[in-house]
Coordinates of C-alpha atoms and ligand atoms in Angstrom, one line a residue:
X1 CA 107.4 -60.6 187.9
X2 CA 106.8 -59.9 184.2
X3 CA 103.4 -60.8 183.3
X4 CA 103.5 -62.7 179.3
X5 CA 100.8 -63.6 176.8
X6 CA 102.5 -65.4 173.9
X7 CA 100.8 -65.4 170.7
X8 CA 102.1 -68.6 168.9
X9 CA 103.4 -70.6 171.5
X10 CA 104.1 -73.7 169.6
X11 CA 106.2 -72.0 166.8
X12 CA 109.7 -71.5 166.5
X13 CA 110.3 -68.5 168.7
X14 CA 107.4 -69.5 170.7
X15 CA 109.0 -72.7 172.1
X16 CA 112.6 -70.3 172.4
X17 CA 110.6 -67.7 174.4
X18 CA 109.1 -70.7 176.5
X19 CA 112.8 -72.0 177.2
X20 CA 113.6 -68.8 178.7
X21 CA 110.4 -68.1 180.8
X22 CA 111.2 -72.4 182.3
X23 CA 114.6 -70.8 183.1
X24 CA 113.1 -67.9 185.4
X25 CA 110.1 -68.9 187.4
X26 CA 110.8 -65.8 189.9
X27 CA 111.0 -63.6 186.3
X28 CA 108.5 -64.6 184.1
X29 CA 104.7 -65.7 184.3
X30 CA 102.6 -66.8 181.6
X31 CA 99.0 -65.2 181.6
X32 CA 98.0 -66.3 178.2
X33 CA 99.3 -68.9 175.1
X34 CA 97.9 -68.7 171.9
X35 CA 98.3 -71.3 169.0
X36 CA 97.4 -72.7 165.0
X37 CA 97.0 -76.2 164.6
X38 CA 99.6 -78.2 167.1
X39 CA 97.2 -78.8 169.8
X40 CA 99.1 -81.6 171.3
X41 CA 102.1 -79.3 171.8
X42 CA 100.0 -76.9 172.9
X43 CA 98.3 -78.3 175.7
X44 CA 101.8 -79.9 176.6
X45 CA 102.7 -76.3 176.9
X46 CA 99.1 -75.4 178.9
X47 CA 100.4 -78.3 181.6
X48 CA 104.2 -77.2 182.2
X49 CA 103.1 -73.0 182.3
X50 CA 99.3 -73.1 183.6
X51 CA 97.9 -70.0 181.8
X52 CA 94.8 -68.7 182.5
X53 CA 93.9 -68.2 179.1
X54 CA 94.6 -70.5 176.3
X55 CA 93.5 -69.8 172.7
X56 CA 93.3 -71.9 169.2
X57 CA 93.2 -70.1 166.0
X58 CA 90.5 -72.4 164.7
X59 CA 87.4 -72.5 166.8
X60 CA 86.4 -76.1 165.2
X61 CA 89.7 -76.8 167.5
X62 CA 88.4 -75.8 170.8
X63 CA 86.7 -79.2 171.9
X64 CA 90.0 -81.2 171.2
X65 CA 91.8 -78.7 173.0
X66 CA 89.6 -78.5 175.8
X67 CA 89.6 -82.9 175.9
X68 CA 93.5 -82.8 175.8
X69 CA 93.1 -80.3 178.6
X70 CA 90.9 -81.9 180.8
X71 CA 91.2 -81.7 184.6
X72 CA 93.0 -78.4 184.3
X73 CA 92.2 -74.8 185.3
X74 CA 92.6 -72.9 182.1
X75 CA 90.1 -70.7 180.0
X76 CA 89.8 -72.1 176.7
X77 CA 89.1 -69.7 173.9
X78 CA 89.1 -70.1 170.0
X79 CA 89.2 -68.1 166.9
X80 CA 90.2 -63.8 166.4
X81 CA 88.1 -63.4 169.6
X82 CA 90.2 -65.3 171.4
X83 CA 93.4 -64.8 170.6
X84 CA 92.2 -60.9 171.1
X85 CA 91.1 -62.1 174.4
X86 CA 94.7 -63.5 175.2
X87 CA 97.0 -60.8 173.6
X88 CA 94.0 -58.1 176.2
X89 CA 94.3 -60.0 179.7
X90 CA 94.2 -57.8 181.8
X91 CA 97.3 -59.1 184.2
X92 CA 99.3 -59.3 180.8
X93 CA 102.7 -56.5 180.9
X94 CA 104.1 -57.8 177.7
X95 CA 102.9 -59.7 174.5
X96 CA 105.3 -61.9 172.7
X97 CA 104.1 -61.0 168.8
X98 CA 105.5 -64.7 167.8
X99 CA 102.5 -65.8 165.1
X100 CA 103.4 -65.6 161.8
X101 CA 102.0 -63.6 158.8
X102 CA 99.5 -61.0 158.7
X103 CA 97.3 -63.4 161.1
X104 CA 99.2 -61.5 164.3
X105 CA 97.7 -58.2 162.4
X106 CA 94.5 -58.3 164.5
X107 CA 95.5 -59.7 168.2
X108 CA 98.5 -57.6 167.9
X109 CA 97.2 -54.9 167.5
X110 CA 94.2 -55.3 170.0
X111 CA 97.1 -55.9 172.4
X112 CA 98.9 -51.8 171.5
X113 CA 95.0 -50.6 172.5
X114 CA 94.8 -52.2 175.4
X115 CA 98.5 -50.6 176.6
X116 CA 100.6 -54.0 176.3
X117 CA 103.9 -53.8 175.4
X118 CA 105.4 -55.7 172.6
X119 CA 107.8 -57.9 172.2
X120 CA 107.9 -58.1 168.0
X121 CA 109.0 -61.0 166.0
X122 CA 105.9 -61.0 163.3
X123 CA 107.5 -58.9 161.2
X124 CA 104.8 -59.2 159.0
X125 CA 102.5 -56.8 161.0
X126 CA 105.2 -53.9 160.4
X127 CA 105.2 -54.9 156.9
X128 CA 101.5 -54.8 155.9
X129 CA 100.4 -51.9 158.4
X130 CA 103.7 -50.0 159.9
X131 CA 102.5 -46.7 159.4
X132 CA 99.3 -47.3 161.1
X133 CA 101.5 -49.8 163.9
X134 CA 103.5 -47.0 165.1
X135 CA 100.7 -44.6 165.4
X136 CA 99.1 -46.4 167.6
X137 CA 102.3 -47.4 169.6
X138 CA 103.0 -43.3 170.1
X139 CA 98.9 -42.8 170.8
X140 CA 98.8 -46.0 173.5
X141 CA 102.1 -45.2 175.0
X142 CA 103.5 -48.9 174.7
X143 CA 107.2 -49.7 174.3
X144 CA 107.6 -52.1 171.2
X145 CA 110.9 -54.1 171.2
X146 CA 112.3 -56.1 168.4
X147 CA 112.9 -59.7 168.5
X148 CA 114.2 -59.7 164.4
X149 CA 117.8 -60.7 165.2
X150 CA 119.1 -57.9 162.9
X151 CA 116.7 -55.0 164.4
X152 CA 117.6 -56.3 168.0
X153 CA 121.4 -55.5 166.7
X154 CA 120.2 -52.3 165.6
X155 CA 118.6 -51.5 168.6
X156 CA 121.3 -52.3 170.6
X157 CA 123.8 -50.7 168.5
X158 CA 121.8 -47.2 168.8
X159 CA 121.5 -47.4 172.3
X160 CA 122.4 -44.2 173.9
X161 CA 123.0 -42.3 170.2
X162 CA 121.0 -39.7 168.6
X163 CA 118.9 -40.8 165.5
X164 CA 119.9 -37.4 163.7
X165 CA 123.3 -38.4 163.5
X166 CA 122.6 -41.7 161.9
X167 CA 123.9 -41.8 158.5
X168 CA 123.1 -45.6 157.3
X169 CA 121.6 -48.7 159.1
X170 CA 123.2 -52.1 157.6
X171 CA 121.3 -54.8 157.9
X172 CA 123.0 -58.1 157.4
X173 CA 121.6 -61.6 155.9
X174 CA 122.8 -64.5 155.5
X175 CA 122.3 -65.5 151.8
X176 CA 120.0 -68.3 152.5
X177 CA 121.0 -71.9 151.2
X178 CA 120.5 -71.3 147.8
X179 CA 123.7 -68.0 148.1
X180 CA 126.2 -70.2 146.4
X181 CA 123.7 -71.9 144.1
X182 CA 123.9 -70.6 140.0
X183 CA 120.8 -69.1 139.4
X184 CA 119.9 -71.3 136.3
X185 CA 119.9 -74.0 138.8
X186 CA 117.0 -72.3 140.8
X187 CA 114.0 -73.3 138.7
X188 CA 115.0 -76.9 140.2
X189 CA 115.7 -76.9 143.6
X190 CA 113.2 -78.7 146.0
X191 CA 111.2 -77.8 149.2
X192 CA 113.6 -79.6 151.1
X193 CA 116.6 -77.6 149.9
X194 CA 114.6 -74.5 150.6
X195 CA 114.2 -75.6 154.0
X196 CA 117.7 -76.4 154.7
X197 CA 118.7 -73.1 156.3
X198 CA 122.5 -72.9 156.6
X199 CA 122.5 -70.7 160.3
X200 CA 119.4 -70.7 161.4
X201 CA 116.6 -72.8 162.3
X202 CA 113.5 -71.0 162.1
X203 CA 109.5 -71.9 161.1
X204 CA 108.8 -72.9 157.7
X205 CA 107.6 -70.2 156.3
X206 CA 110.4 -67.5 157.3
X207 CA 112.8 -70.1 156.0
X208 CA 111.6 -70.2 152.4
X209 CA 111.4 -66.3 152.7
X210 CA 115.4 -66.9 153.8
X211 CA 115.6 -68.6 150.7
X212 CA 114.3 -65.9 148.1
X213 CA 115.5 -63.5 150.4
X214 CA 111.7 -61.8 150.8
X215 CA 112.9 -62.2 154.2
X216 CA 115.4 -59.5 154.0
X217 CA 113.4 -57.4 151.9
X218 CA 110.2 -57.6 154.8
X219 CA 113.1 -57.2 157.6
X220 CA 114.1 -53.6 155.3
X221 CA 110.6 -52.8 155.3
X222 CA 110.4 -54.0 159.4
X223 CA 113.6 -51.3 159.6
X224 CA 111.9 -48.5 158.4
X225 CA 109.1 -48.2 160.4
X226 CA 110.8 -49.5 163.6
X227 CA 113.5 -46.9 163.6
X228 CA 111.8 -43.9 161.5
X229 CA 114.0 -44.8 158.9
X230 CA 114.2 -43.7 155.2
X231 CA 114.9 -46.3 153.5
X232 CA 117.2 -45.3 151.2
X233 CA 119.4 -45.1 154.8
X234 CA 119.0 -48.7 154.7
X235 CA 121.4 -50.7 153.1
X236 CA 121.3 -54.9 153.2
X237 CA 124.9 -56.7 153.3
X238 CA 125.1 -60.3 152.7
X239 CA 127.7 -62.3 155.4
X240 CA 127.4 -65.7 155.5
X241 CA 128.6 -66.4 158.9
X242 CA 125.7 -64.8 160.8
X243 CA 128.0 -63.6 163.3
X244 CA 127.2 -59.4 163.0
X245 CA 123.5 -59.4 163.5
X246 CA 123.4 -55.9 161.5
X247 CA 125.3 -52.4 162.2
X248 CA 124.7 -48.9 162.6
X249 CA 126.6 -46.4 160.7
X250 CA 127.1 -42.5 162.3
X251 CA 127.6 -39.7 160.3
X252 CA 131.6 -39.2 162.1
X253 CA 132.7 -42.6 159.8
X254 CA 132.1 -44.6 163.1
X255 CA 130.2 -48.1 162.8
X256 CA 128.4 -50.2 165.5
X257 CA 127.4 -53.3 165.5
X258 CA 126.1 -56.2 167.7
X259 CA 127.6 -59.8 167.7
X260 CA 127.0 -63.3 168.8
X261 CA 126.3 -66.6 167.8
X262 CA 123.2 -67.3 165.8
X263 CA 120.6 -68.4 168.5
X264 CA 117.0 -66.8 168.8
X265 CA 117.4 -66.9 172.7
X266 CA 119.9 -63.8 172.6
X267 CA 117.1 -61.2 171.0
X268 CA 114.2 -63.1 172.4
X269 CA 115.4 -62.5 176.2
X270 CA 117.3 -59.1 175.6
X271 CA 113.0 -58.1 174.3
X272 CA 111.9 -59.8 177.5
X273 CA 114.3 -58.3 179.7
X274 CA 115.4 -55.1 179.2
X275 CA 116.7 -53.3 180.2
X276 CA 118.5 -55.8 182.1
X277 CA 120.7 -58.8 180.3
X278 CA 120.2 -62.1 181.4
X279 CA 121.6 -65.2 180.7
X280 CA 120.4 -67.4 177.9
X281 CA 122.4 -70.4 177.3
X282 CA 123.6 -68.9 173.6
X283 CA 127.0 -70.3 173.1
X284 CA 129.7 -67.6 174.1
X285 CA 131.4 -66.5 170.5
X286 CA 134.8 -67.6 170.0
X287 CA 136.0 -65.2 167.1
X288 CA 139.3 -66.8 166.8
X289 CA 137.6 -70.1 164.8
X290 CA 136.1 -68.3 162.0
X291 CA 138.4 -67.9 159.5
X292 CA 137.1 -64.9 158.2
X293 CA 133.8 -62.6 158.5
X294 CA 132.9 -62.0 154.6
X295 CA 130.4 -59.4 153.2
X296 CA 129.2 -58.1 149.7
X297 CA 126.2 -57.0 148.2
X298 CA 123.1 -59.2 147.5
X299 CA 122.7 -60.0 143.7
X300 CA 118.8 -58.5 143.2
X301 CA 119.0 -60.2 139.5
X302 CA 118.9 -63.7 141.1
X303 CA 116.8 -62.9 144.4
X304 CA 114.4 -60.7 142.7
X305 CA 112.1 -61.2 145.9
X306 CA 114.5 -58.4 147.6
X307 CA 113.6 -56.0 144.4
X308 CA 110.1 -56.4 145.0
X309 CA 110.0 -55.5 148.2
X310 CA 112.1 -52.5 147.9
X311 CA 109.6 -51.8 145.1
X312 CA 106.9 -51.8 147.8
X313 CA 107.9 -49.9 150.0
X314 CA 109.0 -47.3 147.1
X315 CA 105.2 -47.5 145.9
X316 CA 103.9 -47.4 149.4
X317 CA 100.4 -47.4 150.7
X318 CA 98.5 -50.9 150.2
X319 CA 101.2 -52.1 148.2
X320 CA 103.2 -54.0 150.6
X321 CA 100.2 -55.5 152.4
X322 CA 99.9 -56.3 148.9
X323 CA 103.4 -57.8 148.2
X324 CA 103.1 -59.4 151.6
X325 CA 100.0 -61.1 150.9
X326 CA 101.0 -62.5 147.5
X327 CA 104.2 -64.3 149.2
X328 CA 102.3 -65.9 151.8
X329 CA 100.5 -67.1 149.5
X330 CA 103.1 -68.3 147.1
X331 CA 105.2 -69.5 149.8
X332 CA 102.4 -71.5 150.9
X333 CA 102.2 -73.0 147.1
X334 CA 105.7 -73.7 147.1
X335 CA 105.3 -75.8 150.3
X336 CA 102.8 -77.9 149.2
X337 CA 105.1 -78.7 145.9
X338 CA 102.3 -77.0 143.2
X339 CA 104.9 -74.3 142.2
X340 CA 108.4 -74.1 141.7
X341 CA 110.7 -72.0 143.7
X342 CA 111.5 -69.2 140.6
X343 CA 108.0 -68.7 140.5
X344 CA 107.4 -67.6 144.2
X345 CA 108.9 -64.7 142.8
X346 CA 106.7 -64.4 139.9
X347 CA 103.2 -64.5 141.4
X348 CA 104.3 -61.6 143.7
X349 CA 105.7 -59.4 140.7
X350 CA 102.2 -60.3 139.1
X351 CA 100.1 -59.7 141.9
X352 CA 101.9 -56.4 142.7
X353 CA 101.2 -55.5 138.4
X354 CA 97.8 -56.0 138.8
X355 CA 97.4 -54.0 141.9
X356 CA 96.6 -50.2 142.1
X357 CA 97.8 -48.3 145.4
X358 CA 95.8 -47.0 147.0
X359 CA 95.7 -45.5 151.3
X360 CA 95.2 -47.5 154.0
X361 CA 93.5 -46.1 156.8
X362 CA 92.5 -48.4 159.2
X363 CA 93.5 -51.9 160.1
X364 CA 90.1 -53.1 158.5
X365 CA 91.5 -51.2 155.4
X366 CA 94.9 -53.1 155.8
X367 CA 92.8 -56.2 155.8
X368 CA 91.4 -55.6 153.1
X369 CA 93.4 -55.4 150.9
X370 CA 95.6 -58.5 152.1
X371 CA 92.8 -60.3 151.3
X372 CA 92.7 -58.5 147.6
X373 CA 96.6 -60.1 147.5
X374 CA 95.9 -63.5 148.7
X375 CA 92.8 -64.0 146.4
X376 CA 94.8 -62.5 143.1
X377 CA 97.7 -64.3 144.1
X378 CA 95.7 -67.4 144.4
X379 CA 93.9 -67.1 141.0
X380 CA 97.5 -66.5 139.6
X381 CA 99.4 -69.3 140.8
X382 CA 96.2 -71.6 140.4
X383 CA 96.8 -70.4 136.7
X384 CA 100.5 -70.9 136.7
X385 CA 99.7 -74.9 138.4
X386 CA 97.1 -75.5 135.2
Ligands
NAD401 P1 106.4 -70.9 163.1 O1 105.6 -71.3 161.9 O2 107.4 -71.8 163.7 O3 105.3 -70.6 164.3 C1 104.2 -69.8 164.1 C2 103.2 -69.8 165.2 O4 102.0 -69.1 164.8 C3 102.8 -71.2 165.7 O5 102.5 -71.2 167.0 C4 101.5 -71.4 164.9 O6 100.6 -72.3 165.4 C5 100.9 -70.0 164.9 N1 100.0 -69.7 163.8 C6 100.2 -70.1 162.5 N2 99.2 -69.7 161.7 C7 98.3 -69.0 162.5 C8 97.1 -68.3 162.3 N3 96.5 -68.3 161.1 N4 96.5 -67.8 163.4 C9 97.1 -67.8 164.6 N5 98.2 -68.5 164.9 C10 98.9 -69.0 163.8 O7 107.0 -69.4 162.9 P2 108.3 -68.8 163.5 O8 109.5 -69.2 162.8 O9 108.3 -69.0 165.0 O10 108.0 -67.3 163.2 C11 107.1 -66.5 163.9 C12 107.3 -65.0 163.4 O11 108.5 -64.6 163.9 C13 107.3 -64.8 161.9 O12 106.7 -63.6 161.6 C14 108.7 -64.8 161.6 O13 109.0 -64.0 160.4 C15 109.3 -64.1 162.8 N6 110.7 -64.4 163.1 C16 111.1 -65.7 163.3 C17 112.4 -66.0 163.5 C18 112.9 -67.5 163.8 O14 114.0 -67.7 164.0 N7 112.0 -68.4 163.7 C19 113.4 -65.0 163.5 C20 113.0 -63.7 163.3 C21 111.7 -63.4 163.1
MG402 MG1 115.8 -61.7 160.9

């Protein structure tokens, strides 16, 4: 029996991983759930999977939580303690990384000390502090598996193979809804178009970042540190169908890849499980009714989110916690309708300007200097709203 605290139960790939721990009683047990602000769903989820630890970002939430909750045996804990508290448990094997942004930074990373491992979809931790990340995962001895649909390809497609004799990874992406869209017409599309993922459905926030395609630039960044990768051995292909989840390319011509149809469960459960395969549900692929797989390179002219964050990584240091910082905040902007979609793209490239690079130490240090992004990014699209 695999013991689980899930950080961000009520999100996207929190409810997935939940359908897959319902599905294996005898497999799975849930130690710990951690949430933001849905605390109805949440103590939905505290009643069908009885943890022994339940934690709310937001301490002002605990009381509702704990009324919602009443009559049941469950530890109610609230704010970075407590989500520290959850990813630490002592029973706890595994911890599902499933909050999103540099928020699962902290908990996270308390969980690599205290010898979890991880199962990683906040790709956002890789992004802001990857070197520091895979120190620690080397120093703690933890195993740290990808949930990222195109880095669980990748780590299934290098299965078994030597990382010397890798000569390119390819991630793939899907274009977003906007790939067919003129670029003049950008400056106008709404929220709601932004939200309208062709594949995938996903949390808000990764679904605007499909739509600039910061996404695939965080995901490159996620690539580099997860497989020890330079990045100029990462290349990003653009296939609408979502059907190759990404590729590895040797250095004898040969390519290997990892299909399936585009459903969260596959990765999710291949994290959980492995090295075993279990069943999932995910609807079996049927090649013969796609008319064609397609692929061609992304245009960095009209996604210039993708730019920037090759750019980051190229600078290094506190610039991507940087970059990353800025497009939660502009993201979050975007959402609540005060900018337009084109300028998403701008606050970052002006937030990134005005920042100098500079080491980053420590996770405090990482912290800091996310903070330095959100506020400039914040004065700057507060500027751009005026
Ligand atoms: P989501 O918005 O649906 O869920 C996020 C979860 O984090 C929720 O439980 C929410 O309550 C919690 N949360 C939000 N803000 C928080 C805060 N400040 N402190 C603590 N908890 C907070 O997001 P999602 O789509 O499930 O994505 C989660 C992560 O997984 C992201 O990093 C995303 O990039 C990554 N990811 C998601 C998908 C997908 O298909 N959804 C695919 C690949 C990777
Ligand atoms: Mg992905």
């Amino acid at each position: 029996m695999k013991q689980l605290s899930i950080l961000g139960s009520t999100g996207s790939i929190g409810v997935s991983t939940l359908e897959i721990v319902a599905a294996y009683p005898d497999r799975f047990n849930v130690v710990a759930l951690t949430a933001g602000r849905n605390l109805e769903l949440f103590a939905q989820q505290i009643r069908q999977f009885k943890p022994r630890i339940a934690a709310v970002a937001y301490p002002e939430d605990v009381p509702r939580l704990q009324q919602l909750c009443r009559g049941l045996q469950v530890e109610i804990l609230g704010g970075s303690a407590g989500l520290s508290a959850a990813a630490t448990a002592t029973e706890t094997e595994m911890v599902v990384a499933a909050i999103v942004g540099a928020a699962g930074l902290v908990p996270t990373a308390a969980a690599i000390r205290a010898g979890k491992d991880i199962a990683l979809a906040n790709k956002e931790t890789l992004v802001t502090a990857g070197h520091l990340f895979m120190e620690m995962v080397a120093e703690y001895g933890v195993k740290l598996y990808p949930v990222d649909s195109e880095h669980s390809a990748i780590f299934q497609s290098i299965e078994g193979h030597r990382n010397d004799d890798i000569s390119k990874i390819i991630l793939t992406a899907s274009g977003g809804p906007f790939l067919n869209t003129p670029a003049e017409k950008l400056a106008s599309v709404t929220v709601r178009d932004a939200l309208n993922h062709p594949n995938w459905s996903m949390g808000r926030k990764i679904s605007i970042d499909s739509a600039t395609m910061m996404n695939k630039g965080l995901e490159v960044i996620e690539a580099r540190w997860l497989f020890d990768a330079p990045v100029e051995k990462i290349d990003v292909n653009i296939h609408p169908q979502s059907i190759i989840h990404s590729m590895v390319e040797y250095v004898d011509g040969c390519v290997i890849a990892q299909l399936g149809s585009p459903d969260m469960k596959a990765p999710i459960a291949y994290a959980l499980s492995y090295p075993e395969r279990i069943a999932t549900g995910v609807k079996p692929l049927d090649l013969t009714v796609f008319s064609g797989l397609t692929f061609f390179k992304p245009d960095t002219d009209k996604f210039r989110c993708l730019s920037l964050a090759y750019r980051a990584i190229n600078e290094g240091e506190s610039m991507p916690a940087v970059m990353n910082a800025a497009n939660e905040i502009a993201v979050e902007f975007f959402l609540e309708g005060r900018i337009g979609f084109l300028q998403i793209a701008q606050v970052i490239e002006e937030t990134m300007d005005a920042h100098r690079s500079h080491d980053l130490k420590s996770i405090d240090e990482v912290l800091q200097a996310d903070l330095w992004g959100r506020n400039m990014a914040r004065e700057i699209c507060c500027k751009q709203v005026n």
